[in-house]
Backbone as a printed PyTorch tensor [residue, N CA C, xyz], in Angstrom:
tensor([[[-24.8090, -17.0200,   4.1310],
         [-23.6130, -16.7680,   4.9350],
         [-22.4580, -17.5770,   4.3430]],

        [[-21.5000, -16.9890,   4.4120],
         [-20.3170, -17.5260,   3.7470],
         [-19.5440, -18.5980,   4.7860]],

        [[-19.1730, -19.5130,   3.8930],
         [-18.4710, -20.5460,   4.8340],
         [-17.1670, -20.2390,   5.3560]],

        [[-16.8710, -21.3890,   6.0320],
         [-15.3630, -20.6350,   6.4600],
         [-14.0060, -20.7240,   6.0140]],

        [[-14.3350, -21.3370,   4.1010],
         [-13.0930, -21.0590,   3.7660],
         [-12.9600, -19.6290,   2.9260]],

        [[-14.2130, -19.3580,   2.9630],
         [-14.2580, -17.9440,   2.1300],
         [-13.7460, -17.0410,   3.4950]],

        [[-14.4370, -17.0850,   4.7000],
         [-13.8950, -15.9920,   5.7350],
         [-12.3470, -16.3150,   5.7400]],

        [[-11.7630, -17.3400,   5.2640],
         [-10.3400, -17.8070,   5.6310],
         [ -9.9900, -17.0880,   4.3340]],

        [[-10.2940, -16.8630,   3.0860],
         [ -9.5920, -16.4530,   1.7700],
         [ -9.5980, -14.8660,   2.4780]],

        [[-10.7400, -14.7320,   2.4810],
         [-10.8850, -13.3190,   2.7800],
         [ -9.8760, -12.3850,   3.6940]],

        [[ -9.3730, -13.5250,   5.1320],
         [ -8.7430, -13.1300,   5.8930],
         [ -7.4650, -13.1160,   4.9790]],

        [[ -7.0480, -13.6210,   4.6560],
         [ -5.6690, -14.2030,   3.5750],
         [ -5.6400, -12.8540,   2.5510]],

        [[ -6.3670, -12.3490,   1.9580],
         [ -6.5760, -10.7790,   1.3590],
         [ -6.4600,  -9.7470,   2.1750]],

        [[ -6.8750,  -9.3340,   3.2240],
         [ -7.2410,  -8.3370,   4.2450],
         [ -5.2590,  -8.7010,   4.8260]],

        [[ -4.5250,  -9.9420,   5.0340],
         [ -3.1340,  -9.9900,   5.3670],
         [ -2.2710,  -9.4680,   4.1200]],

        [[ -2.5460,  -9.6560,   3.3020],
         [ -2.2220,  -9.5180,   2.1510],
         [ -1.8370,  -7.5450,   1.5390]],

        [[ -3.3650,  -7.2880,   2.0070],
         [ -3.5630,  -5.9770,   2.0350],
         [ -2.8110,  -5.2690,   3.4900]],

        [[ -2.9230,  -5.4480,   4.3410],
         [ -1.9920,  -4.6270,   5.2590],
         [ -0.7890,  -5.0490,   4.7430]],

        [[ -0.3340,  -5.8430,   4.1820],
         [  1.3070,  -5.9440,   4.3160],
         [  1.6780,  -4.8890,   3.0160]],

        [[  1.1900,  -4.7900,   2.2110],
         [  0.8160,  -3.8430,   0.7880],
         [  0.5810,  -2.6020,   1.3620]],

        [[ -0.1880,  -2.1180,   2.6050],
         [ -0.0710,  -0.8040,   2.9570],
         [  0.9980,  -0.4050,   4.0430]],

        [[  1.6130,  -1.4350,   4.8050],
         [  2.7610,  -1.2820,   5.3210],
         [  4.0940,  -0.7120,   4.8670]],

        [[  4.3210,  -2.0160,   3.3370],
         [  5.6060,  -1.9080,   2.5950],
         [  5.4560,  -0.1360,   1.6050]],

        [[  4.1470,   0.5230,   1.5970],
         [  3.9120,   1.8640,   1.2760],
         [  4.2560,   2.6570,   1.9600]],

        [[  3.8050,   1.9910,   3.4110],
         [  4.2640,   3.6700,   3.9720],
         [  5.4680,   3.3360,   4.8090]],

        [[  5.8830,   1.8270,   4.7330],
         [  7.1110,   2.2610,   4.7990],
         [  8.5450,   2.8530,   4.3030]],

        [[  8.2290,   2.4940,   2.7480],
         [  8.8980,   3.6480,   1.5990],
         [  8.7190,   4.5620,   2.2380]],

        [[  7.5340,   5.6600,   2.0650],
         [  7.2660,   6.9020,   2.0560],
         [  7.9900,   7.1600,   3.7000]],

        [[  8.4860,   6.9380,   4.3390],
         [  8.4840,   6.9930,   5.7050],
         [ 10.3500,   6.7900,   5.5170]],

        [[ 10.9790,   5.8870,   4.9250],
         [ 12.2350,   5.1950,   4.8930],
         [ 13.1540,   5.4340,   3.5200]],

        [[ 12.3300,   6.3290,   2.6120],
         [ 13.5910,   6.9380,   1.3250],
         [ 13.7590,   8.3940,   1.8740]],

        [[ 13.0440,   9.2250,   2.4690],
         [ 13.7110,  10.7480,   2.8880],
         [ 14.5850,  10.1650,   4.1260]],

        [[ 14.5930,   9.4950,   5.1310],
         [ 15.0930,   9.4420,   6.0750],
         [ 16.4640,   8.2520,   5.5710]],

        [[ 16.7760,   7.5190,   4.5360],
         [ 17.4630,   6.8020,   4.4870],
         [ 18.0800,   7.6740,   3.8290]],

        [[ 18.1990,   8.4800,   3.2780],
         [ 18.5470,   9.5920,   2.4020],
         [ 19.8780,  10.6140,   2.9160]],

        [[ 18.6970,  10.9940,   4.3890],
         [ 19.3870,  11.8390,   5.1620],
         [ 20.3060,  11.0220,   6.1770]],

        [[ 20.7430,   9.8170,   6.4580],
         [ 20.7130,   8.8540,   7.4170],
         [ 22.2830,   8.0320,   6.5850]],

        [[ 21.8440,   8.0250,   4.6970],
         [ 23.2600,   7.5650,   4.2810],
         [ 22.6910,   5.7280,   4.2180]],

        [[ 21.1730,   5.3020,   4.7940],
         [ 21.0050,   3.4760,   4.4170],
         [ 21.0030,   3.7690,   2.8260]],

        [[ 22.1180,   2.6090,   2.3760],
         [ 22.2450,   2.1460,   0.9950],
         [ 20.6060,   1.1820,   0.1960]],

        [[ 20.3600,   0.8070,   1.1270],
         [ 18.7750,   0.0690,   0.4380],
         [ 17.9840,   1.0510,  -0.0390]],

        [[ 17.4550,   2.1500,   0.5250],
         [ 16.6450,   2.6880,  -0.2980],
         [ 16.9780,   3.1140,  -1.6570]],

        [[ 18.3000,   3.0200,  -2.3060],
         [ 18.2550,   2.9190,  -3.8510],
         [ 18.7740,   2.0420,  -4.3620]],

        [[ 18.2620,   0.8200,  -3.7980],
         [ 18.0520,  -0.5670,  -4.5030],
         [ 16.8990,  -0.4050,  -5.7820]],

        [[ 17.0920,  -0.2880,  -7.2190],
         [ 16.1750,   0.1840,  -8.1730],
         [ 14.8360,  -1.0930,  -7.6980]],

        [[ 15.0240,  -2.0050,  -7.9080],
         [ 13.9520,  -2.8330,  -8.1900],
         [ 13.1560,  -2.5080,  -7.0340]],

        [[ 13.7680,  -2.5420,  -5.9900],
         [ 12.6100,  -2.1240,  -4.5740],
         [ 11.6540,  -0.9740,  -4.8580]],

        [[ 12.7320,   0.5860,  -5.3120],
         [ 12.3680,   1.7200,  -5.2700],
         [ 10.6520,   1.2150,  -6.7540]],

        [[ 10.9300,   0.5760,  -7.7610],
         [ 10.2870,   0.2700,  -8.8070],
         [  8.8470,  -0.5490,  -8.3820]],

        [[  9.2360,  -1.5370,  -7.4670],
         [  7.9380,  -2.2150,  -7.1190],
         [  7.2610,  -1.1640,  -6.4030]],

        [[  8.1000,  -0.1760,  -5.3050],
         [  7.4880,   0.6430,  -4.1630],
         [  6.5320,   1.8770,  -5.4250]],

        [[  7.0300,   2.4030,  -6.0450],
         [  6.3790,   3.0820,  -7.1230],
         [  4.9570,   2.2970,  -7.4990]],

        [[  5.1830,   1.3750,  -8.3380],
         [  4.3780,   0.4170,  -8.9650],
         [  2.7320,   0.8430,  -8.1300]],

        [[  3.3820,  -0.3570,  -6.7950],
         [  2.4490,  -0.4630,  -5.9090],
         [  1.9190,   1.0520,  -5.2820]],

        [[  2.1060,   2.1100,  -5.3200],
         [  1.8060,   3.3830,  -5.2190],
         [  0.6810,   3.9700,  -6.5630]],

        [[  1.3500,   3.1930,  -7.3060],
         [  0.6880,   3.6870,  -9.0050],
         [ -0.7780,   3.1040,  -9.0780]],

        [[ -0.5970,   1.6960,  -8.4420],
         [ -2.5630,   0.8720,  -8.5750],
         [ -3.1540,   2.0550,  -7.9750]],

        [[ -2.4780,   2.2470,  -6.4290],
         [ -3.3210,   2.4750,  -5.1180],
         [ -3.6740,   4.1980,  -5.6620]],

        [[ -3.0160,   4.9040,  -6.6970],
         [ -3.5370,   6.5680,  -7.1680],
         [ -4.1480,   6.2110,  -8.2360]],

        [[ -4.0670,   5.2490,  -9.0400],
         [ -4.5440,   5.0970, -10.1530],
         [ -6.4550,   4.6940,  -9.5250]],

        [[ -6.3560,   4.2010,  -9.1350],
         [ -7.8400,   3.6390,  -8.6670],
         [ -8.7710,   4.1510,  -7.9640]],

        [[ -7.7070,   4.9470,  -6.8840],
         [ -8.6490,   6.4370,  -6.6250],
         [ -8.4800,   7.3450,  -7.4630]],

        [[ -7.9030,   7.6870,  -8.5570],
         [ -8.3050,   8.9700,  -8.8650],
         [ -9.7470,   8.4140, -10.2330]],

        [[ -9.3560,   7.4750, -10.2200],
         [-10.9510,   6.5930, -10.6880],
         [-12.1310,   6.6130, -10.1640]],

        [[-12.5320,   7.2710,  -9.1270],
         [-13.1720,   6.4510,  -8.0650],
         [-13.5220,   4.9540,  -7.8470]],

        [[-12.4450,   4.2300,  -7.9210],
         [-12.6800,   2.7480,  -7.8870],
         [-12.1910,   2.2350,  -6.1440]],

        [[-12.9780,   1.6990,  -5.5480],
         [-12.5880,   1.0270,  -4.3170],
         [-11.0060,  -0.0320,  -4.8120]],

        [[-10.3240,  -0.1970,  -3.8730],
         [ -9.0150,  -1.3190,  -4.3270],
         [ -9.7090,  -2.3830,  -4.1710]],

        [[ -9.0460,  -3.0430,  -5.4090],
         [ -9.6620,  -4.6560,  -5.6380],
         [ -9.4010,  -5.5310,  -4.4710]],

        [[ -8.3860,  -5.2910,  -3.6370],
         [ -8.1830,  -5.8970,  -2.1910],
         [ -9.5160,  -6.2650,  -1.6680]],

        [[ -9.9330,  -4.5140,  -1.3500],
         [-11.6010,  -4.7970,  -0.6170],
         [-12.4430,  -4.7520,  -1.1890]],

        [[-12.6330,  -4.9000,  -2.6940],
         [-13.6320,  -5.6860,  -3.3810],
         [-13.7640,  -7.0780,  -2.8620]],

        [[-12.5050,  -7.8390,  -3.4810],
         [-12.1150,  -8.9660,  -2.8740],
         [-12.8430,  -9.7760,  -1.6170]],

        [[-12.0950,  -8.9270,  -0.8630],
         [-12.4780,  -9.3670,   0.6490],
         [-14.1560,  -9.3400,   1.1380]],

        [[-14.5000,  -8.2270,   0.4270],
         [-16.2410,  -8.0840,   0.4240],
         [-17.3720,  -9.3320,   0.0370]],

        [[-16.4430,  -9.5900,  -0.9220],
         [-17.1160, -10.5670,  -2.1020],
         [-17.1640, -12.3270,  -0.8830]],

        [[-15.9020, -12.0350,  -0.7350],
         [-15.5320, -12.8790,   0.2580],
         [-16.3840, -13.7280,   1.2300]],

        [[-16.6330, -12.1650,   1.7040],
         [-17.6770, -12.2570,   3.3310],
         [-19.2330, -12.4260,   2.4590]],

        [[-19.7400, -11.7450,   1.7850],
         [-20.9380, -11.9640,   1.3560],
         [-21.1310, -10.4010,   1.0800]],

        [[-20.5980,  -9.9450,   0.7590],
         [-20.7530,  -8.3520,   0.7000],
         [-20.9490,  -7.7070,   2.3070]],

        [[-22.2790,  -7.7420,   2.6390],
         [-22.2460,  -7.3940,   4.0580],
         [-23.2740,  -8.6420,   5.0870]],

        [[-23.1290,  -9.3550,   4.1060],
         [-24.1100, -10.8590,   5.2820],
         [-23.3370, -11.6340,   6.4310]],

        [[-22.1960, -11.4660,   6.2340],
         [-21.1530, -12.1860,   7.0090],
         [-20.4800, -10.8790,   8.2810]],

        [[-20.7640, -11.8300,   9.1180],
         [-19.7860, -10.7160,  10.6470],
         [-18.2770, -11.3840,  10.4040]],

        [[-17.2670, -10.6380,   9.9840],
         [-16.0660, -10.6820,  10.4570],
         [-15.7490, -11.7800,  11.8120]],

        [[-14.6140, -12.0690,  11.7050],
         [-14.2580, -12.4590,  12.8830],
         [-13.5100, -11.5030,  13.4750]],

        [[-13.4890, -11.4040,  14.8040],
         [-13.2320, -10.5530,  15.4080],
         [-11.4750,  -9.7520,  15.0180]],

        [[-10.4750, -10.4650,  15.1170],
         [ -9.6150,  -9.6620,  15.0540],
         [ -9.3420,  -9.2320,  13.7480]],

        [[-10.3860,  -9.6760,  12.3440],
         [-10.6480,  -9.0460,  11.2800],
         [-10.9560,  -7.7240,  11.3180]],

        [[-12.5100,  -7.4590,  12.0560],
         [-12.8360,  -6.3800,  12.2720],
         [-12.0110,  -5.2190,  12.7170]],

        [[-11.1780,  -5.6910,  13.5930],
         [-10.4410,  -4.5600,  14.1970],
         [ -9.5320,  -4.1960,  13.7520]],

        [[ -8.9560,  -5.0410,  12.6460],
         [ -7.8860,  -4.4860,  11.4880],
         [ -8.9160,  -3.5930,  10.5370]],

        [[ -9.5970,  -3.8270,   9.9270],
         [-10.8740,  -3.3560,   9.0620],
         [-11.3510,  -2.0370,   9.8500]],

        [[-11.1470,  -2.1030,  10.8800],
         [-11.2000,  -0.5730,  11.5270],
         [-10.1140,   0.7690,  11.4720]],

        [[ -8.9240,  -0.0920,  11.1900],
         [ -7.6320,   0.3680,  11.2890],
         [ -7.3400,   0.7890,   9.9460]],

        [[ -7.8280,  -0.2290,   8.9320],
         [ -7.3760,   0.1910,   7.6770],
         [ -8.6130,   1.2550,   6.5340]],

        [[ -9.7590,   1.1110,   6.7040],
         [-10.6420,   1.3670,   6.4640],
         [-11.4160,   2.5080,   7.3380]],

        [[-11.0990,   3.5250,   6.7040],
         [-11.8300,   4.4160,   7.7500],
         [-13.0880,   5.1790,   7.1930]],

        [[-14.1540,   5.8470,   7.9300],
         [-15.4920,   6.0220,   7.4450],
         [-15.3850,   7.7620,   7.1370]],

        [[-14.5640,   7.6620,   5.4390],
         [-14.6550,   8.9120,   5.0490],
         [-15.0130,   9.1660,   3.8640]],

        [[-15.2380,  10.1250,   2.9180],
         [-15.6090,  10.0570,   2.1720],
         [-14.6990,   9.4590,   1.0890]],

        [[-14.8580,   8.6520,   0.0550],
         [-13.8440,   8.3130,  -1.6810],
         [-13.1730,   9.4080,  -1.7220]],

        [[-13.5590,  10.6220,  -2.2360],
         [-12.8520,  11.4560,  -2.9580],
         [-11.7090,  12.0660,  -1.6220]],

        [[-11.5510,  12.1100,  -0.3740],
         [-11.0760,  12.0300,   0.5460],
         [ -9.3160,  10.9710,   0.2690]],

        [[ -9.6560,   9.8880,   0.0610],
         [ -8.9110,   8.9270,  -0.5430],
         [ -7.6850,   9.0930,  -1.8390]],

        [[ -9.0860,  10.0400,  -2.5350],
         [ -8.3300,   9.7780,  -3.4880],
         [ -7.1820,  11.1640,  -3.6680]],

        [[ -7.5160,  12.0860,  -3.2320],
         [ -6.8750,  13.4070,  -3.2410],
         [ -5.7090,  12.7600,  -2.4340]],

        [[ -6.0270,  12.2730,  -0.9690],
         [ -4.8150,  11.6670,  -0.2230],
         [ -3.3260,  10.7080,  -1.5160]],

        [[ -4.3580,   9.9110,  -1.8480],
         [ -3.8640,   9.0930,  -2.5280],
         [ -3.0490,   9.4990,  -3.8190]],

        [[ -3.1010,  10.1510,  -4.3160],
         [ -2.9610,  11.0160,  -5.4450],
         [ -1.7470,  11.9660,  -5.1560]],

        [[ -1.9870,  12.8120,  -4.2180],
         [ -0.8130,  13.3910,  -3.4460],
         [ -0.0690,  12.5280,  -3.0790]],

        [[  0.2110,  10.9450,  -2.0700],
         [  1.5100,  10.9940,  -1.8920],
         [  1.7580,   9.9200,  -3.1010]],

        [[  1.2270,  10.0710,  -4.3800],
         [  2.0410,   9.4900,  -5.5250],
         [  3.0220,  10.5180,  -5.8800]],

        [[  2.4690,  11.8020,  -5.9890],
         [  2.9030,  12.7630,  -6.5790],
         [  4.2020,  12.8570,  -5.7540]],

        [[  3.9930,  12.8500,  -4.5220],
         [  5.3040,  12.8690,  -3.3750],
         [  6.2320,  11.8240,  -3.4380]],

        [[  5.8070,  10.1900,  -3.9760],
         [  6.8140,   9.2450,  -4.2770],
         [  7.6430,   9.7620,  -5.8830]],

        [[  6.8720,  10.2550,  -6.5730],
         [  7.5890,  10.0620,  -8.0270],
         [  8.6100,  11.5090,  -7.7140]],

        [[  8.2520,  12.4260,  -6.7360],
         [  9.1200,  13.3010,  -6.3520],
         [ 10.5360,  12.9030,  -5.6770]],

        [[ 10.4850,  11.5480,  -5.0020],
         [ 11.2970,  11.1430,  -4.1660],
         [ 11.9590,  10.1200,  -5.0850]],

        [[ 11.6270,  10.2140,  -6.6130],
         [ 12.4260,   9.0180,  -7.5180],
         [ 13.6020,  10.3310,  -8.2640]],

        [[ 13.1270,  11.6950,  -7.9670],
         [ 14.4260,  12.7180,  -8.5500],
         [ 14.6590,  12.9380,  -7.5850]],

        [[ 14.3990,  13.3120,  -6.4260],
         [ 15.0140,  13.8020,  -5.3040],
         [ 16.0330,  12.8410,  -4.5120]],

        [[ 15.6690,  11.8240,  -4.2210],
         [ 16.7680,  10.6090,  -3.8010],
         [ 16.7320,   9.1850,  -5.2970]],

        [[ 17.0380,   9.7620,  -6.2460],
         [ 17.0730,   8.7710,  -7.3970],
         [ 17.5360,   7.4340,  -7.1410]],

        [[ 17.5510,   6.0890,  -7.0350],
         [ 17.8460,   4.8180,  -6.9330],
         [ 19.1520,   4.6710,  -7.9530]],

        [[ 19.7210,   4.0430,  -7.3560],
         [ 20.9480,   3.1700,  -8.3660],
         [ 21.0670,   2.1000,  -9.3770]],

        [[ 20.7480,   2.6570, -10.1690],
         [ 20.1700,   2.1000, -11.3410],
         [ 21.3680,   1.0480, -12.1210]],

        [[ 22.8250,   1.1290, -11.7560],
         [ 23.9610,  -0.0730, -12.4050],
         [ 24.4240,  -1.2760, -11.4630]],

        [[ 24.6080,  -1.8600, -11.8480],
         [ 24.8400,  -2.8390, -11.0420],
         [ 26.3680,  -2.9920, -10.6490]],

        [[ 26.1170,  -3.4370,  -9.4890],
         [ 27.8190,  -3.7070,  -9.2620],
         [ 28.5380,  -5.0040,  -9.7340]],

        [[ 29.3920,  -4.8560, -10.0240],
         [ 30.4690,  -5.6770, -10.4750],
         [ 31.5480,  -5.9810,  -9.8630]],

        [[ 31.6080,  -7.5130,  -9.6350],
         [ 32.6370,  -7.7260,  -8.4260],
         [ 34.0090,  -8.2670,  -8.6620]]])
């Protein structure tokens, strides 16, 4: 059984990882609507670039069939499966992790890359800088 600075790293990955699937879908959720709406942030390049990026591991790895190194991570963490979560772990781990099949994932996953790199011609970022 894993001690409790590994359940503490682990938890520290699993925070780590929701905030990484948050700042995703909150792109995907906040460049069509900032678009139509006229907010100047969504073509901040470097944002739009990391928001890509971080889209690019998360299709790249499913269309691998590779689990994200997040919940490798976090697995390794706990003991693979010897360790019980602490509770309000679990119930994020319920939220983020759902009991479907990989290739499920990865088709998902894969599609809304295809839908972000659509949304880098369709609402293109501002790529010069201003000068004051």
């Amino acid at each position: 059984m894993p001690g409790s600075w590994s359940v503490a790293l682990a938890s520290l990955v699993l925070a780590l990882h929701v905030g990484i699937i948050a700042f995703n879908l909150f792109g995907i959720v906040a460049i069509p609507l900032g678009a139509w709406r006229g907010w100047a942030f969504i073509r901040i390049a470097w944002w739009r670039v990391l928001h890509v990026a971080s889209l690019t591991v998360v299709a790249v790895q499913a269309a691998v069939g590779r689990d994200c190194f997040l919940t490798l991570w976090q697995d390794a963490l706990l003991g693979a499966r010897g360790a019980q979560p602490p509770l309000i772990m679990r119930w994020i781990n319920s939220v983020v992790f759902w009991p479907v099949p990989l290739w499920v994932f990865s088709v998902a996953y894969v599609a809304i890359f295809v839908y972000v790199l659509a949304l880098l011609w369709l609402v293109p970022p501002s790529w010069s800088r201003r000068r004051g």
